């Protein structure tokens, strides 16, 4: 997290093709809330995120299928977005034997973001993604309204996030 500049909500998102699990912490009241977005498409995400517009939202999500359209929708509501590198993020889980759940994954991302240990991937600037998409001719999420995870909305291998962390 960056120096507390108006951040009042910290969220972890665990995204899948069919649903997205969200868990967020209100840093002013310490209240933890959860929600599930299903289907995991642009319209559903936009409706869910509407309540967070202008609220000082900071979000962590993994660089897996569907990350780009989520980042675009989070940008629309003014959220500060952190894209986590999936393998390194998973490696930071405790060794305790617990059932893996979407809620636990969302909480893990939120907690790593809170303590400043989220292994971040680079989020290319929009104009770079658009240039790369044009070069390869793929259908990227910003050019289609297809649901996240459908073949029409998956980013091609050229537009996926880099494994190297970046400071921004």
CSV table of N, CA, C and O in Angstrom, one decimal, residues 11-17 19-22 37 39-46 48-49 57 59-83 109 123 141-142 148-149 153 155:
chain,number,residue,atom,x,y,z
A,11,UNK,N,-9.0,-4.4,-0.7
A,11,UNK,CA,-9.8,-5.6,-1.2
A,11,UNK,C,-8.9,-6.6,-1.8
A,11,UNK,O,-7.9,-6.2,-2.5
A,12,UNK,N,-9.2,-7.9,-1.7
A,12,UNK,CA,-8.6,-9.0,-2.4
A,12,UNK,C,-9.7,-9.6,-3.3
A,12,UNK,O,-10.8,-9.7,-2.9
A,13,UNK,N,-9.4,-9.8,-4.6
A,13,UNK,CA,-10.3,-10.4,-5.5
A,13,UNK,C,-9.7,-11.8,-6.0
A,13,UNK,O,-8.6,-11.8,-6.4
A,14,UNK,N,-10.5,-12.8,-5.9
A,14,UNK,CA,-10.1,-14.1,-6.4
A,14,UNK,C,-11.0,-14.4,-7.6
A,14,UNK,O,-12.2,-14.7,-7.4
A,15,UNK,N,-10.5,-14.3,-8.8
A,15,UNK,CA,-11.3,-14.4,-10.0
A,15,UNK,C,-11.2,-15.7,-10.7
A,15,UNK,O,-10.1,-16.3,-10.7
A,16,UNK,N,-12.4,-16.2,-11.2
A,16,UNK,CA,-12.5,-17.4,-11.9
A,16,UNK,C,-13.4,-17.1,-13.1
A,16,UNK,O,-14.1,-16.1,-13.1
A,17,UNK,N,-13.5,-18.0,-14.0
A,17,UNK,CA,-14.4,-17.8,-15.2
A,17,UNK,C,-15.8,-17.6,-14.8
A,17,UNK,O,-16.5,-16.8,-15.4
A,19,UNK,N,-17.1,-17.0,-11.5
A,19,UNK,CA,-17.4,-16.1,-10.4
A,19,UNK,C,-16.2,-15.4,-9.9
A,19,UNK,O,-15.1,-15.9,-10.2
A,20,UNK,N,-16.4,-14.4,-9.2
A,20,UNK,CA,-15.3,-13.6,-8.5
A,20,UNK,C,-15.7,-13.5,-7.1
A,20,UNK,O,-16.8,-13.1,-6.7
A,21,UNK,N,-14.8,-13.8,-6.2
A,21,UNK,CA,-15.0,-13.7,-4.8
A,21,UNK,C,-14.2,-12.5,-4.3
A,21,UNK,O,-13.0,-12.3,-4.7
A,22,UNK,N,-14.8,-11.6,-3.5
A,22,UNK,CA,-14.2,-10.4,-3.1
A,22,UNK,C,-14.3,-10.3,-1.6
A,22,UNK,O,-15.3,-10.6,-1.0
A,37,UNK,N,-19.4,-12.2,-7.1
A,37,UNK,CA,-20.0,-11.7,-8.4
A,37,UNK,C,-20.1,-12.9,-9.3
A,37,UNK,O,-19.1,-13.5,-9.7
A,39,UNK,N,-22.7,-13.9,-12.8
A,39,UNK,CA,-21.5,-14.4,-13.6
A,39,UNK,C,-20.4,-13.4,-13.5
A,39,UNK,O,-20.6,-12.2,-13.3
A,40,UNK,N,-19.2,-13.9,-13.8
A,40,UNK,CA,-18.0,-13.0,-13.7
A,40,UNK,C,-17.8,-12.3,-15.1
A,40,UNK,O,-16.8,-12.6,-15.8
A,41,UNK,N,-18.7,-11.4,-15.4
A,41,UNK,CA,-18.6,-10.7,-16.7
A,41,UNK,C,-18.5,-9.2,-16.4
A,41,UNK,O,-18.7,-8.8,-15.2
A,42,UNK,N,-18.2,-8.5,-17.4
A,42,UNK,CA,-18.0,-7.0,-17.3
A,42,UNK,C,-19.2,-6.3,-16.6
A,42,UNK,O,-19.1,-5.5,-15.8
A,43,UNK,N,-20.4,-6.7,-17.1
A,43,UNK,CA,-21.6,-6.0,-16.5
A,43,UNK,C,-21.8,-6.3,-15.0
A,43,UNK,O,-22.1,-5.4,-14.3
A,44,UNK,N,-21.6,-7.5,-14.6
A,44,UNK,CA,-21.7,-7.9,-13.2
A,44,UNK,C,-20.7,-7.2,-12.4
A,44,UNK,O,-20.9,-6.7,-11.3
A,45,UNK,N,-19.4,-7.2,-12.9
A,45,UNK,CA,-18.4,-6.5,-12.1
A,45,UNK,C,-18.6,-5.0,-12.0
A,45,UNK,O,-18.5,-4.4,-11.0
A,46,UNK,N,-19.1,-4.4,-13.1
A,46,UNK,CA,-19.4,-3.0,-13.1
A,46,UNK,C,-20.4,-2.6,-12.1
A,46,UNK,O,-20.3,-1.7,-11.3
A,48,UNK,N,-21.2,-4.4,-9.4
A,48,UNK,CA,-20.7,-4.6,-8.1
A,48,UNK,C,-19.8,-3.5,-7.6
A,48,UNK,O,-19.9,-3.0,-6.5
A,49,UNK,N,-18.9,-3.0,-8.5
A,49,UNK,CA,-17.9,-2.0,-8.2
A,49,UNK,C,-18.5,-0.6,-8.1
A,49,UNK,O,-17.9,0.3,-7.5
A,57,UNK,N,-10.4,3.0,-2.7
A,57,UNK,CA,-10.3,1.6,-2.8
A,57,UNK,C,-8.9,1.2,-3.3
A,57,UNK,O,-8.5,1.7,-4.3
A,59,UNK,N,-6.9,-2.5,-4.4
A,59,UNK,CA,-7.3,-3.9,-4.7
A,59,UNK,C,-6.1,-4.7,-5.2
A,59,UNK,O,-5.3,-4.2,-5.9
A,60,UNK,N,-6.1,-6.0,-4.7
A,60,UNK,CA,-5.1,-6.9,-5.2
A,60,UNK,C,-5.9,-8.1,-5.9
A,60,UNK,O,-6.9,-8.5,-5.4
A,61,UNK,N,-5.4,-8.4,-7.1
A,61,UNK,CA,-5.9,-9.6,-7.8
A,61,UNK,C,-4.7,-10.3,-8.5
A,61,UNK,O,-3.7,-9.6,-8.8
A,62,UNK,N,-4.9,-11.5,-8.8
A,62,UNK,CA,-3.8,-12.3,-9.4
A,62,UNK,C,-3.9,-12.1,-11.0
A,62,UNK,O,-4.9,-11.9,-11.6
A,63,UNK,N,-2.7,-12.2,-11.5
A,63,UNK,CA,-2.5,-12.1,-13.0
A,63,UNK,C,-2.9,-13.4,-13.7
A,63,UNK,O,-2.1,-14.1,-14.2
A,64,UNK,N,-4.2,-13.7,-13.6
A,64,UNK,CA,-4.7,-14.9,-14.2
A,64,UNK,C,-5.8,-14.5,-15.2
A,64,UNK,O,-6.1,-13.4,-15.3
A,65,UNK,N,-6.4,-15.5,-15.8
A,65,UNK,CA,-7.4,-15.2,-16.8
A,65,UNK,C,-8.5,-14.2,-16.3
A,65,UNK,O,-9.0,-14.4,-15.3
A,66,UNK,N,-8.7,-13.2,-17.1
A,66,UNK,CA,-9.7,-12.2,-16.8
A,66,UNK,C,-9.1,-11.0,-16.1
A,66,UNK,O,-9.8,-10.0,-15.8
A,67,UNK,N,-7.8,-10.9,-15.8
A,67,UNK,CA,-7.3,-9.8,-15.0
A,67,UNK,C,-7.4,-8.5,-15.7
A,67,UNK,O,-7.7,-7.5,-15.1
A,68,UNK,N,-7.3,-8.5,-17.1
A,68,UNK,CA,-7.3,-7.2,-17.8
A,68,UNK,C,-8.6,-6.4,-17.7
A,68,UNK,O,-8.7,-5.3,-17.4
A,69,UNK,N,-9.7,-7.1,-17.9
A,69,UNK,CA,-11.0,-6.4,-17.8
A,69,UNK,C,-11.3,-6.0,-16.4
A,69,UNK,O,-11.9,-5.0,-16.2
A,70,UNK,N,-10.9,-6.8,-15.4
A,70,UNK,CA,-11.1,-6.4,-14.0
A,70,UNK,C,-10.3,-5.1,-13.7
A,70,UNK,O,-10.8,-4.2,-13.1
A,71,UNK,N,-9.0,-5.0,-14.2
A,71,UNK,CA,-8.2,-3.8,-14.0
A,71,UNK,C,-8.9,-2.6,-14.7
A,71,UNK,O,-9.0,-1.5,-14.1
A,72,UNK,N,-9.5,-2.8,-15.9
A,72,UNK,CA,-10.2,-1.7,-16.5
A,72,UNK,C,-11.4,-1.2,-15.7
A,72,UNK,O,-11.6,0.0,-15.6
A,73,UNK,N,-12.1,-2.2,-15.2
A,73,UNK,CA,-13.3,-1.8,-14.4
A,73,UNK,C,-12.9,-1.2,-13.1
A,73,UNK,O,-13.6,-0.2,-12.6
A,74,UNK,N,-11.9,-1.6,-12.5
A,74,UNK,CA,-11.4,-1.0,-11.2
A,74,UNK,C,-10.9,0.4,-11.5
A,74,UNK,O,-11.1,1.3,-10.7
A,75,UNK,N,-10.2,0.6,-12.6
A,75,UNK,CA,-9.8,1.9,-13.0
A,75,UNK,C,-10.9,2.9,-13.1
A,75,UNK,O,-10.9,4.0,-12.7
A,76,UNK,N,-12.1,2.4,-13.6
A,76,UNK,CA,-13.3,3.2,-13.8
A,76,UNK,C,-13.8,3.8,-12.5
A,76,UNK,O,-14.4,4.9,-12.5
A,77,UNK,N,-13.6,3.1,-11.4
A,77,UNK,CA,-14.1,3.6,-10.1
A,77,UNK,C,-13.0,4.2,-9.3
A,77,UNK,O,-13.2,4.6,-8.2
A,78,UNK,N,-11.8,4.4,-9.9
A,78,UNK,CA,-10.8,5.1,-9.3
A,78,UNK,C,-10.0,4.3,-8.3
A,78,UNK,O,-9.3,4.8,-7.4
A,79,UNK,N,-10.0,3.0,-8.4
A,79,UNK,CA,-9.3,2.1,-7.5
A,79,UNK,C,-7.8,2.1,-7.8
A,79,UNK,O,-7.4,2.2,-9.0
A,80,UNK,N,-7.0,1.9,-6.8
A,80,UNK,CA,-5.6,1.7,-7.0
A,80,UNK,C,-5.4,0.1,-7.1
A,80,UNK,O,-5.8,-0.6,-6.2
A,81,UNK,N,-4.9,-0.3,-8.2
A,81,UNK,CA,-4.9,-1.8,-8.5
A,81,UNK,C,-3.5,-2.3,-8.4
A,81,UNK,O,-2.5,-1.8,-8.9
A,82,UNK,N,-3.4,-3.5,-7.8
A,82,UNK,CA,-2.1,-4.2,-7.7
A,82,UNK,C,-2.3,-5.6,-8.3
A,82,UNK,O,-3.2,-6.4,-7.8
A,83,UNK,N,-1.5,-6.0,-9.3
A,83,UNK,CA,-1.7,-7.3,-10.0
A,83,UNK,C,-0.6,-8.2,-9.4
A,83,UNK,O,0.6,-7.9,-9.4
A,109,UNK,N,-4.8,-12.4,-0.6
A,109,UNK,CA,-4.4,-11.3,-1.4
A,109,UNK,C,-4.6,-10.0,-0.6
A,109,UNK,O,-3.7,-9.1,-0.7
A,123,UNK,N,1.6,-4.1,-14.7
A,123,UNK,CA,0.4,-3.8,-15.5
A,123,UNK,C,0.8,-2.9,-16.6
A,123,UNK,O,1.0,-1.7,-16.4
A,141,UNK,N,-10.1,-8.0,-24.1
A,141,UNK,CA,-11.3,-7.7,-23.4
A,141,UNK,C,-11.8,-6.2,-23.6
A,141,UNK,O,-13.0,-6.0,-23.5
A,142,UNK,N,-10.9,-5.3,-23.9
A,142,UNK,CA,-11.4,-3.9,-24.1
A,142,UNK,C,-12.1,-3.8,-25.4
A,142,UNK,O,-12.8,-2.8,-25.7
A,148,UNK,N,-15.8,-12.7,-19.1
A,148,UNK,CA,-14.5,-13.0,-18.8
A,148,UNK,C,-14.3,-14.5,-18.9
A,148,UNK,O,-15.1,-15.3,-18.5
A,149,UNK,N,-13.1,-14.9,-19.5
A,149,UNK,CA,-12.8,-16.3,-19.6
A,149,UNK,C,-13.3,-16.9,-20.9
A,149,UNK,O,-12.9,-18.0,-21.3
A,153,UNK,N,-12.7,-13.2,-25.1
A,153,UNK,CA,-12.2,-12.1,-24.2
A,153,UNK,C,-10.9,-12.4,-23.5
A,153,UNK,O,-10.3,-11.6,-22.8
A,155,UNK,N,-7.0,-12.5,-22.9
A,155,UNK,CA,-5.9,-11.8,-23.5
A,155,UNK,C,-4.9,-12.8,-24.1
A,155,UNK,O,-4.8,-13.9,-23.6
